[in-house]
Short mmCIF file of C-alpha atoms in Angstrom, two decimals:
data_model
loop_
_atom_site.label_atom_id
_atom_site.label_comp_id
_atom_site.label_asym_id
_atom_site.label_seq_id
_atom_site.Cartn_x
_atom_site.Cartn_y
_atom_site.Cartn_z
CA MET A 87 15.53 31.38 -22.45
CA ALA A 88 12.12 32.90 -23.85
CA ASP A 89 11.81 29.95 -25.35
CA PHE A 90 12.12 28.57 -22.08
CA ARG A 91 9.69 30.96 -20.08
CA HIS A 92 7.00 30.21 -23.08
CA HIS A 93 7.31 26.88 -21.29
CA LEU A 94 7.19 27.55 -18.25
CA THR A 95 3.71 29.32 -18.20
CA LEU A 96 2.45 26.34 -20.53
CA TYR A 97 2.85 24.19 -17.55
CA LEU A 98 1.53 26.30 -14.77
CA ARG A 99 -1.42 26.97 -17.22
CA LEU A 100 -2.08 23.27 -17.87
CA LEU A 101 -1.21 22.76 -14.05
CA GLY A 102 -4.51 25.45 -13.70
CA ALA A 103 -5.89 23.77 -15.45
CA GLN A 104 -5.27 19.92 -13.10
CA ILE A 105 -5.78 22.57 -9.98
CA ARG A 106 -9.06 24.55 -11.07
CA SER A 107 -10.79 19.98 -12.36
CA GLN A 108 -9.81 18.27 -8.88
CA GLY A 109 -11.30 21.07 -6.54
CA ALA A 110 -14.32 20.61 -7.98
CA HIS A 111 -16.03 17.99 -6.43
CA ARG A 112 -14.52 19.00 -3.04
CA THR A 113 -15.73 17.01 -0.50
CA SER A 114 -14.36 13.76 -2.90
CA PHE A 115 -10.83 15.96 -2.37
CA ILE A 116 -10.92 16.48 1.34
CA LEU A 117 -11.46 12.51 1.99
CA ASP A 118 -8.70 11.31 -0.70
CA ALA A 119 -6.38 14.23 0.54
CA LEU A 120 -6.89 12.75 4.51
CA GLY A 121 -7.18 9.42 2.79
CA SER A 122 -3.50 9.92 1.63
CA LEU A 123 -2.00 11.54 4.85
CA LEU A 124 -3.35 8.92 6.56
CA ILE A 125 -1.13 6.48 4.78
CA THR A 126 1.62 7.86 5.61
CA ALA A 127 0.76 8.98 9.14
CA ALA A 128 -0.13 5.26 9.77
CA GLU A 129 2.89 3.60 8.28
CA PHE A 130 4.80 6.14 10.88
CA ALA A 131 2.89 6.34 13.36
CA ALA A 132 3.26 2.17 14.11
CA LEU A 133 7.19 2.65 14.12
CA ALA A 134 7.04 5.86 15.71
CA LEU A 135 5.14 4.59 18.51
CA VAL A 136 6.87 0.69 19.09
CA LEU A 137 10.31 2.77 19.12
CA PRO A 138 9.59 3.78 23.05
CA ARG A 139 9.70 -0.24 23.74
CA PHE A 140 12.82 -1.12 22.02
CA GLY A 141 14.79 2.00 22.71
CA GLY A 142 16.19 2.11 19.07
CA LEU A 143 16.78 0.18 15.60
CA GLY A 144 20.24 -0.72 15.37
CA GLY A 145 21.44 2.18 17.11
CA TRP A 146 19.85 4.69 15.86
CA THR A 147 17.48 6.59 17.40
CA LEU A 148 14.28 7.45 16.84
CA GLY A 149 15.63 11.84 15.93
CA GLU A 150 17.82 9.76 13.61
CA ILE A 151 15.40 7.53 12.15
CA CYS A 152 13.09 10.70 11.56
CA LEU A 153 15.73 12.20 9.71
CA LEU A 154 16.32 9.14 7.29
CA TYR A 155 12.66 8.83 7.24
CA GLY A 156 11.23 11.93 6.98
CA LEU A 157 13.69 13.25 3.65
CA ALA A 158 12.34 9.91 1.77
CA GLU A 159 8.86 10.63 2.32
CA LEU A 160 9.68 15.18 1.28
CA ALA A 161 11.46 13.96 -2.16
CA PHE A 162 9.53 10.91 -2.73
CA VAL A 163 6.01 12.75 -2.15
CA LEU A 164 7.03 16.11 -3.92
CA MET A 165 8.54 13.83 -6.99
CA ASP A 166 5.32 11.74 -6.90
CA ILE A 167 3.37 15.42 -7.38
CA LEU A 168 6.33 16.62 -10.54
CA PHE A 169 6.30 13.33 -11.67
CA GLY A 170 2.81 11.20 -11.78
CA GLY A 171 2.58 11.84 -15.18
CA PHE A 172 5.16 9.39 -16.09
CA ASP A 173 3.55 7.04 -13.93
CA ALA A 174 3.49 3.42 -15.47
CA PRO A 175 -0.43 3.09 -14.18
CA ASN A 176 -0.99 6.68 -16.18
CA LEU A 177 0.39 6.88 -18.75
CA SER A 178 -0.11 3.21 -19.98
CA ALA A 179 -3.86 4.68 -19.45
CA HIS A 180 -3.27 7.40 -22.02
CA VAL A 181 -1.21 4.86 -24.47
CA ARG A 182 -3.87 2.48 -23.79
CA SER A 183 -6.75 5.41 -24.36
CA GLY A 184 -5.60 6.28 -27.15
CA SER A 185 -5.26 10.00 -25.82
CA PHE A 186 -1.09 10.10 -25.89
CA SER A 187 -1.57 9.94 -29.33
CA THR A 188 -3.16 12.95 -29.01
CA PHE A 189 -0.34 14.28 -27.05
CA LEU A 190 2.03 13.50 -30.19
CA LEU A 191 -0.52 16.07 -32.61
CA ARG A 192 -0.66 19.05 -30.13
CA PRO A 193 1.94 22.06 -30.83
CA ALA A 194 3.14 21.70 -26.85
CA PRO A 195 6.32 19.81 -26.31
CA LEU A 196 5.03 16.01 -25.42
CA THR A 197 7.54 15.53 -22.25
CA LEU A 198 6.02 18.57 -21.05
CA GLN A 199 2.52 17.59 -21.82
CA VAL A 200 3.00 14.76 -19.75
CA PHE A 201 5.05 15.97 -16.71
CA ALA A 202 1.70 18.27 -16.15
CA SER A 203 -0.75 15.21 -17.32
CA ASP A 204 -1.27 14.00 -13.56
CA PHE A 205 -1.18 16.74 -10.58
CA ALA A 206 -2.19 14.93 -8.03
CA LEU A 207 -2.60 18.13 -5.55
CA ARG A 208 -4.32 15.40 -3.00
CA ARG A 209 -0.56 14.50 -1.99
CA ILE A 210 -0.14 18.45 -0.61
CA PRO A 211 -0.33 17.87 2.95
CA ARG A 212 1.32 14.08 2.70
CA VAL A 213 3.90 16.89 1.64
CA LEU A 214 3.29 18.97 4.95
CA LEU A 215 3.81 15.21 6.86
CA ALA A 216 6.75 14.46 5.53
CA ALA A 217 8.40 17.28 6.07
CA ALA A 218 7.06 17.62 9.76
CA ILE A 219 8.56 14.65 10.36
CA ALA A 220 11.90 15.61 8.29
CA GLY A 221 12.01 18.67 11.06
CA TYR A 222 11.67 16.68 13.67
CA GLY A 223 14.95 14.64 12.93
CA LEU A 224 16.63 17.56 12.21
CA THR A 225 16.74 19.03 15.54
CA HIS A 226 16.43 15.73 17.30
CA ALA A 227 19.71 13.98 15.20
CA PRO A 228 23.22 15.53 16.65
CA LEU A 229 23.67 17.57 13.13
CA ALA A 230 25.90 20.19 13.39
CA ALA A 231 23.82 23.51 12.23
CA GLY A 232 25.92 25.29 9.67
CA PRO A 233 25.37 26.09 5.68
CA GLU A 234 27.38 22.78 4.68
CA THR A 235 24.57 20.83 6.23
CA ALA A 236 21.62 22.38 4.79
CA ALA A 237 23.27 22.77 1.35
CA LEU A 238 24.06 18.93 1.58
CA LEU A 239 20.23 17.98 2.87
CA THR A 240 19.21 20.10 0.19
CA ALA A 241 21.21 17.85 -2.36
CA ALA A 242 19.73 14.92 -0.95
CA VAL A 243 16.11 15.97 -1.29
CA LEU A 244 17.24 16.95 -4.59
CA GLY A 245 18.51 14.04 -5.77
CA MET A 246 15.94 11.24 -4.64
CA ILE A 247 13.53 13.66 -6.27
CA CYS A 248 15.62 12.98 -9.55
CA PHE A 249 16.26 9.27 -8.67
CA PHE A 250 12.75 8.45 -8.28
CA GLY A 251 11.64 10.75 -11.23
CA GLY A 252 13.79 9.05 -13.27
CA LEU A 253 12.42 5.27 -12.29
CA PHE A 254 9.05 6.91 -12.68
CA VAL A 255 9.56 7.76 -16.22
CA ILE A 256 11.86 4.19 -17.13
CA GLY A 257 8.37 2.70 -15.35
CA GLY A 258 6.68 4.97 -18.33
CA THR A 259 8.58 4.30 -21.07
CA LEU A 260 8.48 0.58 -21.02
CA THR A 261 4.62 1.00 -20.82
CA PHE A 262 5.39 1.84 -24.73
CA TRP A 263 6.59 -2.11 -24.56
CA THR A 264 4.09 -3.98 -22.43
CA VAL A 265 1.86 -3.51 -19.96
CA ASP A 266 2.54 -6.55 -17.13
CA SER A 267 5.82 -6.41 -16.30
CA VAL A 268 6.51 -2.80 -15.34
CA GLU A 269 5.09 -3.91 -11.94
CA ALA A 270 8.46 -5.02 -11.29
CA MET A 271 9.21 -1.10 -11.50
CA ASN A 272 7.75 -1.06 -8.18
CA VAL A 273 9.86 -2.88 -5.99
CA LEU A 274 12.81 0.08 -7.12
CA THR A 275 10.50 2.39 -6.43
CA TYR A 276 8.04 1.69 -3.23
CA GLY A 277 10.79 -0.91 -2.52
CA GLY A 278 13.18 1.54 -3.28
CA ARG A 279 11.41 4.58 -0.45
CA THR A 280 10.20 2.20 1.62
CA LEU A 281 13.91 0.76 1.61
CA ILE A 282 16.39 4.52 2.00
CA SER A 283 13.82 5.35 4.95
CA TYR A 284 15.49 2.84 7.41
CA PRO A 285 19.24 3.17 8.47
CA MET A 286 20.64 0.85 5.58
CA ASP A 287 23.21 -1.22 7.80
CA ILE A 288 19.87 -3.43 9.05
CA TYR A 289 19.69 -4.91 5.78
CA SER A 290 22.39 -8.20 5.28
CA ALA A 291 25.18 -7.26 3.57
CA TRP A 292 24.11 -8.30 -0.02
CA LEU A 293 20.78 -6.14 0.00
CA ARG A 294 23.14 -2.86 1.02
CA ARG A 295 25.10 -3.47 -1.34
CA THR A 296 23.31 -4.15 -4.09
CA PHE A 297 21.06 -0.67 -3.55
CA THR A 298 24.18 0.90 -3.24
CA TYR A 299 27.06 0.00 -6.31
CA LEU A 300 24.10 -1.46 -8.66
CA ILE A 301 21.20 0.85 -7.87
CA PRO A 302 22.44 3.98 -6.24
CA ALA A 303 20.31 4.44 -4.20
CA ALA A 304 22.04 4.59 -0.92
CA PHE A 305 24.19 7.80 -2.25
CA LEU A 306 21.53 9.91 -2.03
CA SER A 307 20.30 10.62 1.42
CA TYR A 308 21.69 7.17 3.67
CA LEU A 309 25.83 8.26 3.32
CA PRO A 310 24.48 12.26 3.36
CA ALA A 311 22.90 11.01 6.56
CA LEU A 312 25.85 9.21 8.32
CA HIS A 313 28.41 12.13 6.94
CA LEU A 314 25.88 14.68 9.20
CA LEU A 315 25.98 12.23 12.28
CA GLY A 316 29.34 11.76 12.34
CA ARG A 317 29.16 7.71 11.33
CA PRO A 318 31.68 6.70 9.24
CA LEU A 319 30.27 5.21 5.98
CA PRO A 320 30.18 1.61 5.04
CA ASP A 321 32.33 -0.56 3.07
CA GLY A 322 35.37 1.58 4.03
CA LEU A 323 34.18 4.43 0.84
CA PRO A 324 35.96 7.36 1.27
CA ASP A 325 34.10 10.53 3.17
CA TRP A 326 34.34 12.72 -0.06
CA ALA A 327 31.62 9.61 -1.65
CA ALA A 328 29.28 11.26 1.58
CA LEU A 329 29.38 15.06 -0.36
CA ILE A 330 29.18 13.86 -4.01
CA GLY A 331 26.39 10.94 -3.09
CA PRO A 332 23.49 13.02 -4.13
CA LEU A 333 24.42 13.28 -7.54
CA ALA A 334 23.80 9.76 -8.49
CA GLY A 335 20.23 10.76 -8.45
CA PRO A 336 20.87 13.56 -11.72
CA LEU A 337 22.47 10.79 -13.60
CA VAL A 338 20.22 8.42 -12.88
CA LEU A 339 17.75 11.21 -14.33
CA ALA A 340 19.52 11.50 -17.74
CA ALA A 341 19.59 8.25 -18.51
CA ALA A 342 15.68 7.50 -18.25
CA PHE A 343 15.50 10.51 -19.88
CA ALA A 344 17.78 8.80 -22.69
CA PHE A 345 15.55 6.17 -22.55
CA TRP A 346 12.06 7.95 -22.91
CA ARG A 347 13.45 9.24 -26.09
CA VAL A 348 14.21 5.93 -27.72
CA GLY A 349 10.95 5.01 -26.13
CA VAL A 350 8.84 7.79 -27.94
CA ARG A 351 10.67 7.46 -31.32
CA HIS A 352 9.61 3.34 -30.65
CA TYR A 353 6.19 4.71 -30.00
CA GLN A 354 5.75 6.71 -32.95
CA GLY A 355 7.31 3.60 -35.45
CA THR A 356 4.82 1.74 -34.84
CA GLY A 357 2.28 3.95 -34.67
CA THR A 358 -0.90 3.56 -36.64
CA MET B 95 -37.25 2.82 -11.11
CA THR B 96 -38.27 0.68 -8.33
CA THR B 97 -35.85 -2.00 -6.93
CA THR B 98 -37.78 -5.76 -5.75
CA PRO B 99 -36.61 -7.15 -2.56
CA ALA B 100 -35.68 -10.58 -3.05
CA PRO B 101 -37.87 -12.95 -2.99
CA PRO B 102 -38.02 -14.84 0.71
CA THR B 103 -36.90 -18.07 0.07
CA GLY B 104 -40.24 -20.55 0.05
CA GLY B 105 -40.49 -23.39 1.81
CA HIS B 106 -40.81 -24.92 -2.08
CA VAL B 107 -36.84 -24.58 -2.89
CA SER B 108 -34.82 -27.82 -0.93
CA ARG B 109 -32.40 -26.90 1.66
CA LEU B 110 -29.76 -28.22 -1.28
CA SER B 111 -30.75 -25.97 -4.06
CA ARG B 112 -30.60 -22.72 -1.73
CA LEU B 113 -27.25 -23.76 -0.99
CA ALA B 114 -26.55 -24.26 -4.86
CA LEU B 115 -26.15 -20.53 -6.10
CA PRO B 116 -23.58 -19.90 -3.36
CA TRP B 117 -21.29 -22.46 -4.01
CA ALA B 118 -21.27 -22.02 -7.25
CA VAL B 119 -20.77 -18.22 -7.26
CA SER B 120 -17.37 -19.14 -4.84
CA ARG B 121 -16.58 -21.22 -7.42
CA LEU B 122 -16.53 -18.51 -9.79
CA GLY B 123 -14.81 -15.96 -7.44
CA PHE B 124 -12.04 -19.20 -7.12
CA GLN B 125 -11.18 -19.55 -10.45
CA ARG B 126 -11.16 -15.79 -11.44
CA GLN B 127 -8.18 -14.96 -9.30
CA PHE B 128 -6.21 -17.62 -11.59
CA ALA B 129 -7.28 -15.78 -14.49
CA TYR B 130 -3.81 -13.88 -14.53
CA PRO B 131 -0.58 -16.01 -13.42
CA GLN B 132 1.99 -13.15 -14.71
CA ALA B 133 0.20 -10.64 -12.35
CA ALA B 134 -0.06 -12.96 -9.09
CA LEU B 135 4.17 -14.16 -10.09
CA TRP B 136 5.06 -10.14 -9.71
CA GLY B 137 3.01 -9.53 -6.85
CA LEU B 138 3.87 -12.06 -5.18
CA ILE B 139 7.69 -10.82 -6.05
CA THR B 140 6.85 -7.25 -4.67
CA ASN B 141 4.87 -9.20 -1.49
CA SER B 142 8.54 -11.00 -0.72
CA PHE B 143 10.58 -7.80 -1.14
CA PHE B 144 8.95 -5.55 1.43
CA GLY B 145 8.54 -8.56 3.43
CA LEU B 146 12.39 -9.27 3.22
CA LEU B 147 12.16 -6.02 4.53
CA ARG B 148 9.93 -5.87 7.26
CA VAL B 149 12.13 -8.91 8.54
CA ALA B 150 15.60 -6.69 8.35
CA VAL B 151 13.59 -3.33 10.71
CA LEU B 152 11.63 -5.83 13.77
CA LEU B 153 14.87 -7.87 14.06
CA ALA B 154 17.22 -4.51 13.64
CA LEU B 155 14.81 -3.79 16.70
CA PHE B 156 14.88 -6.63 18.66
CA GLY B 157 18.59 -6.95 18.64
CA THR B 158 20.32 -8.46 21.07
CA ARG B 159 16.96 -8.75 23.05
CA PRO B 160 15.42 -12.49 22.98
CA GLN B 161 11.62 -11.85 23.78
CA VAL B 162 9.46 -8.61 23.37
CA ALA B 163 5.72 -8.22 24.33
CA GLY B 164 5.32 -12.17 23.96
CA TYR B 165 7.24 -12.41 20.51
CA THR B 166 10.49 -13.94 20.27
CA PRO B 167 12.53 -12.90 16.80
CA GLN B 168 11.59 -16.27 14.95
CA ASP B 169 7.71 -15.42 15.93
CA ALA B 170 8.71 -11.19 15.14
CA ILE B 171 9.52 -13.46 11.73
CA THR B 172 6.40 -15.36 11.42
CA TYR B 173 4.21 -12.39 12.34
CA THR B 174 6.29 -10.74 8.87
CA GLY B 175 5.48 -13.87 7.23
CA LEU B 176 1.71 -14.24 8.21
CA THR B 177 0.94 -10.65 6.91
CA GLN B 178 2.21 -10.50 4.30
CA ALA B 179 0.72 -13.92 3.20
CA PHE B 180 -3.19 -12.68 4.22
CA ILE B 181 -2.63 -9.02 2.48
CA MET B 182 -4.42 -10.14 -0.45
CA ALA B 183 -6.94 -12.90 1.03
CA PHE B 184 -8.21 -10.59 3.47
CA SER B 185 -7.96 -6.96 0.59
CA LEU B 186 -5.72 -5.33 3.21
CA PHE B 187 -5.09 -3.02 1.12
CA GLY B 188 -8.97 -2.28 0.20
CA TRP B 189 -12.02 -3.03 -1.80
CA PHE B 190 -13.86 -1.20 -3.78
CA ASP B 191 -15.72 -3.90 -5.74
CA PHE B 192 -19.60 -3.33 -4.41
CA MET B 193 -18.94 0.24 -4.06
CA ARG B 194 -18.57 0.05 -7.72
CA VAL B 195 -21.17 -1.69 -8.19
CA ILE B 196 -23.21 0.90 -6.47
CA HIS B 197 -22.18 3.48 -8.52
CA ARG B 198 -23.02 2.11 -11.69
CA GLY B 199 -26.71 1.79 -10.43
CA GLU B 200 -25.83 -2.24 -11.22
CA VAL B 201 -26.33 -2.88 -7.60
CA THR B 202 -30.30 -3.47 -9.43
CA ALA B 203 -29.24 -6.17 -11.31
CA ASP B 204 -28.05 -8.14 -8.15
CA LEU B 205 -31.10 -7.65 -5.62
CA LEU B 206 -33.18 -9.43 -9.00
CA ARG B 207 -31.38 -12.59 -8.09
CA PRO B 208 -32.75 -15.15 -5.38
CA ALA B 209 -30.25 -14.86 -2.93
CA SER B 210 -30.16 -12.06 -0.04
CA LEU B 211 -27.48 -9.71 -1.38
CA LEU B 212 -24.82 -10.02 1.25
CA GLY B 213 -25.11 -13.86 0.79
CA PHE B 214 -23.96 -13.35 -2.43
CA TRP B 215 -21.00 -10.45 -2.15
CA ALA B 216 -20.21 -13.04 0.70
CA ALA B 217 -19.71 -16.44 -1.51
CA GLN B 218 -18.09 -14.07 -3.91
CA ASP B 219 -15.75 -12.89 -1.49
CA ALA B 220 -15.26 -16.08 0.33
CA GLY B 221 -14.26 -18.43 -3.03
CA ARG B 222 -11.78 -15.04 -3.99
CA ALA B 223 -10.38 -15.28 -0.14
CA LEU B 224 -9.37 -18.57 -1.01
CA GLY B 225 -8.36 -18.08 -4.78
CA GLN B 226 -5.31 -15.93 -3.18
CA LEU B 227 -5.00 -17.52 -0.42
CA ALA B 228 -3.91 -20.97 -2.44
CA LEU B 229 -2.16 -18.45 -5.24
CA ARG B 230 -0.32 -15.30 -3.00
CA GLY B 231 -0.51 -16.62 0.57
CA LEU B 232 0.72 -20.82 0.65
CA PRO B 233 3.84 -19.45 -1.65
CA MET B 234 4.63 -16.43 0.43
CA LEU B 235 4.44 -18.70 3.73
CA LEU B 236 7.28 -21.45 1.69
CA ILE B 237 9.67 -18.79 0.93
CA PHE B 238 9.21 -18.04 4.15
CA GLN B 239 9.82 -20.83 5.45
CA VAL B 240 13.01 -21.56 3.16
CA ILE B 241 14.83 -18.55 3.78
CA TRP B 242 13.51 -17.82 7.42
CA GLY B 243 11.87 -20.81 9.02
CA LEU B 244 8.76 -20.54 10.77
CA ASN B 245 6.55 -21.05 14.02
CA TRP B 246 3.93 -23.49 12.88
CA PRO B 247 0.67 -23.93 15.83
CA PRO B 248 1.89 -26.87 18.47
CA GLY B 249 -1.10 -29.44 18.05
CA PRO B 250 -4.27 -29.89 17.07
CA LEU B 251 -6.45 -27.79 18.80
CA ALA B 252 -4.01 -25.02 18.12
CA TRP B 253 -4.53 -25.50 14.46
CA ALA B 254 -8.27 -25.77 15.09
CA GLN B 255 -8.16 -22.26 17.03
CA VAL B 256 -6.63 -20.59 14.28
CA VAL B 257 -8.28 -22.22 11.45
CA LEU B 258 -11.38 -20.81 13.00
CA SER B 259 -9.65 -17.92 13.68
CA VAL B 260 -9.02 -17.21 9.97
CA LEU B 261 -12.33 -17.92 8.76
CA LEU B 262 -13.78 -15.77 10.92
CA ALA B 263 -10.88 -12.97 10.49
CA TRP B 264 -12.11 -13.34 7.32
CA GLY B 265 -16.26 -12.89 8.01
CA CYS B 266 -14.77 -9.43 10.11
CA GLY B 267 -13.01 -8.30 8.18
CA PHE B 268 -15.56 -9.25 4.94
CA LEU B 269 -18.32 -7.12 6.85
CA PHE B 270 -15.97 -4.01 7.67
CA ARG B 271 -15.07 -3.96 3.66
CA PHE B 272 -19.07 -4.62 2.89
CA LEU B 273 -20.05 -1.90 5.77
CA VAL B 274 -17.17 0.53 4.69
CA ASN B 275 -18.76 -0.07 0.46
CA CYS B 276 -22.08 0.59 1.30
CA ALA B 277 -21.24 4.26 2.11
CA ALA B 278 -21.35 5.09 -1.63
CA PHE B 279 -25.53 4.77 -1.11
CA TRP B 280 -25.43 8.01 0.20
CA SER B 281 -22.03 9.44 -1.44
CA PRO B 282 -19.95 10.17 -4.63
CA ASP B 283 -17.43 10.41 -2.23
CA ALA B 284 -17.51 6.39 -0.98
CA VAL B 285 -14.09 6.58 -2.80
CA GLY B 286 -12.12 9.06 -0.55
CA PHE B 287 -13.84 7.57 2.54
CA GLY B 288 -12.61 3.26 1.87
CA ARG B 289 -9.14 4.26 1.60
CA PHE B 290 -9.62 6.02 4.62
CA ALA B 291 -11.13 3.58 5.81
CA TRP B 292 -8.13 1.05 4.21
CA ALA B 293 -5.21 3.28 6.47
CA VAL B 294 -7.28 2.79 9.35
CA LEU B 295 -7.26 -1.25 9.12
CA GLY B 296 -3.72 -1.05 8.45
CA LEU B 297 -2.78 0.25 11.63
CA GLY B 298 -5.68 -1.21 13.66
CA CYS B 299 -5.27 -5.20 12.62
CA GLY B 300 -1.95 -4.88 13.30
CA PHE B 301 -0.70 -5.16 9.56
CA LEU B 302 2.34 -2.71 10.34
CA MET B 303 3.25 -3.82 13.98
CA PRO B 304 2.74 -6.62 15.99
CA LEU B 305 -0.30 -4.63 18.35
CA ALA B 306 1.77 -6.01 21.49
CA PHE B 307 4.38 -3.76 20.59
CA PHE B 308 1.96 -0.69 20.80
CA PRO B 309 1.69 1.16 24.39
CA GLU B 310 -0.36 -0.02 26.51
CA TRP B 311 -3.05 3.00 26.16
CA PHE B 312 -3.34 2.43 22.28
CA ARG B 313 -4.62 -0.84 22.86
CA ALA B 314 -6.71 -0.34 24.89
CA LEU B 315 -8.28 2.09 22.62
CA LEU B 316 -7.71 -0.30 19.55
CA ALA B 317 -9.56 -2.50 22.11
CA TRP B 318 -13.04 -0.77 21.87
CA THR B 319 -12.54 -1.73 18.02
CA PRO B 320 -13.07 -4.60 15.60
CA PHE B 321 -10.17 -4.43 13.85
CA PRO B 322 -7.61 -6.54 16.18
CA ALA B 323 -10.03 -9.28 14.92
CA MET B 324 -9.74 -9.27 11.96
CA LEU B 325 -5.91 -9.96 11.89
CA ASN B 326 -4.00 -9.44 14.90
CA THR B 327 -6.51 -11.78 17.44
CA THR B 328 -4.93 -14.87 14.02
CA VAL B 329 -1.17 -13.79 14.34
CA GLU B 330 -1.13 -14.25 18.10
CA LEU B 331 -3.04 -17.82 17.85
CA TRP B 332 -0.30 -19.33 15.17
CA VAL B 333 2.17 -17.84 17.12
CA GLY B 334 1.75 -18.73 20.05
CA VAL B 335 1.08 -15.65 22.00
CA THR B 336 -2.69 -16.24 23.03
CA GLY B 337 -3.23 -19.53 24.14
CA GLY B 338 -5.25 -21.37 26.57
CA ALA B 339 -8.05 -20.02 28.08
CA ALA B 340 -7.08 -16.33 26.42
CA ALA B 341 -7.81 -18.16 23.08
CA TRP B 342 -11.38 -19.13 23.71
CA ALA B 343 -11.80 -15.71 24.55
CA ALA B 344 -10.21 -13.92 21.90
CA LEU B 345 -12.20 -16.28 19.94
CA GLY B 346 -15.10 -15.25 21.35
CA THR B 347 -14.60 -11.61 20.73
CA GLN B 348 -14.08 -12.36 17.28
CA LEU B 349 -16.84 -13.96 17.22
CA GLY B 350 -18.70 -10.86 18.89
CA TRP B 351 -17.24 -8.85 16.44
CA THR B 352 -18.59 -10.58 13.39
CA VAL B 353 -21.88 -10.56 14.81
CA ALA B 354 -22.43 -6.99 15.37
CA LEU B 355 -20.48 -6.08 11.86
CA LEU B 356 -23.22 -8.79 10.12
CA LEU B 357 -26.13 -6.50 11.80
CA ALA B 358 -24.62 -3.50 10.72
CA CYS B 359 -24.27 -4.47 7.42
CA HIS B 360 -28.12 -5.48 7.33
CA VAL B 361 -28.93 -2.42 8.93
CA THR B 362 -27.22 -0.31 6.78
CA LEU B 363 -27.90 -2.33 3.69
CA ARG B 364 -31.18 -1.86 4.32
CA ALA B 365 -31.20 1.66 4.49
CA GLY B 366 -29.13 1.76 1.44
CA LEU B 367 -31.57 0.44 -0.77
CA ARG B 368 -34.46 1.93 0.05
CA ARG B 369 -32.24 5.41 -0.34
CA LEU B 370 -31.79 3.24 -3.59
CA GLU B 371 -35.26 3.56 -4.35
CA VAL B 372 -36.29 6.89 -3.51
CA ALA B 373 -33.61 8.42 -5.62
CA GLY B 374 -34.50 6.11 -8.39
CA GLY B 375 -37.89 6.63 -7.97
#
């Protein structure tokens, strides 16, 4: 317990240093934050502005889509803030420049240092926007208010943070071996985020099934959302699949960290 | 340090040799795109995947409707294929090259060349755009043609108008990107300003959704900006949403914005270089 408290203090202290350095150039920070906010705002506005003309998207109303879109965006941005250090471009830069080796020399846990190495504060406004979109969804979709709904939604967000965090850890670990092919992970991370931002019944069966059974993305928020909206699950899945769905996230994260440990051992083995 | 403005191209330089430098620069810009074939392949795969998702969303929006705002579902697929194909050629996700050169002070070396700075960068970007079109744009159209089938311009006149429109869309887009990059003359925070500008571009040029789908008030607002000229006009000419006299009017609007942005670039560049001189001297 004392160990945990020590690590938490260390993590917060490293974040404090990051926050101070990012706050040094105030105008730059504000413009970057606005630019990052505007990317999400533009993408969402493009959908929200055209929906009235079409009435809905595959039988889903704006409120219901906001629920899916807002939850996915909220979880992804929070994950990005938390796991940014593992993102392949950031980690591969540390590996190439040799600063990763300095991490290994410091008397602090390696994983903790990587966690604290790219804490992008400029994403905070995006979190607020994502929360607002999800909030609109919560108030405009036919959801039953209650502890079960709250618990399932929280589990869905946490599950997605773990899932995409796991993908970032896997992508980052791959940079120990190769720098080029990590781009393929973008299909799963950014592609996966976009994929689950919309009701998955709009995709062709093979695409939906791939991202349900092979890559368990649909379990994270789509199945819980279907359950909360009183819609049947696809492929005749039993209703309880929606309730345990968010667990897919922590499982992916655990597997990712197992892979990370293998990667770190590999890195030390070839180190000079 | 003071910067020497590019020497005026005098009468003793023949017309042909004056074109030799931009030609060489374009060719190098073109060839450079083929240096990392593996990155291009992964880029193509990623773009195809996002194309797949965008097609699914658009088709779900259409539902059983045969036509919305002049677009059939097949037109919407063609729109997606075209926009995915032009991402890299038109640098729709941003372009910071000129900004970097200003920040590093290398712009002074650029000024020593016996060519106009804007012309030099335009030639380089033209080569880059053509390279990306060949490397990523055409394969993307081929992928879309194989999977969903595309609608193609109906005849020689439509083809000519589309080709003209692509050139103007590139010109307009390049000048806008160049103008945004000029912010680096005044501010060390130009990267953030650039990200902001690219986000506006993505929505305004019709990359995220066909502009015809937007509400009237929003389209009226965009009509006062150069953004539709940077992509949407080309798409509408290709799928035939714009035709007849309206096609020529659309091309005229594109030309008008290109000229306006060219003037804006000249004025801004002159002011920026003067500032560079003051700061350096």
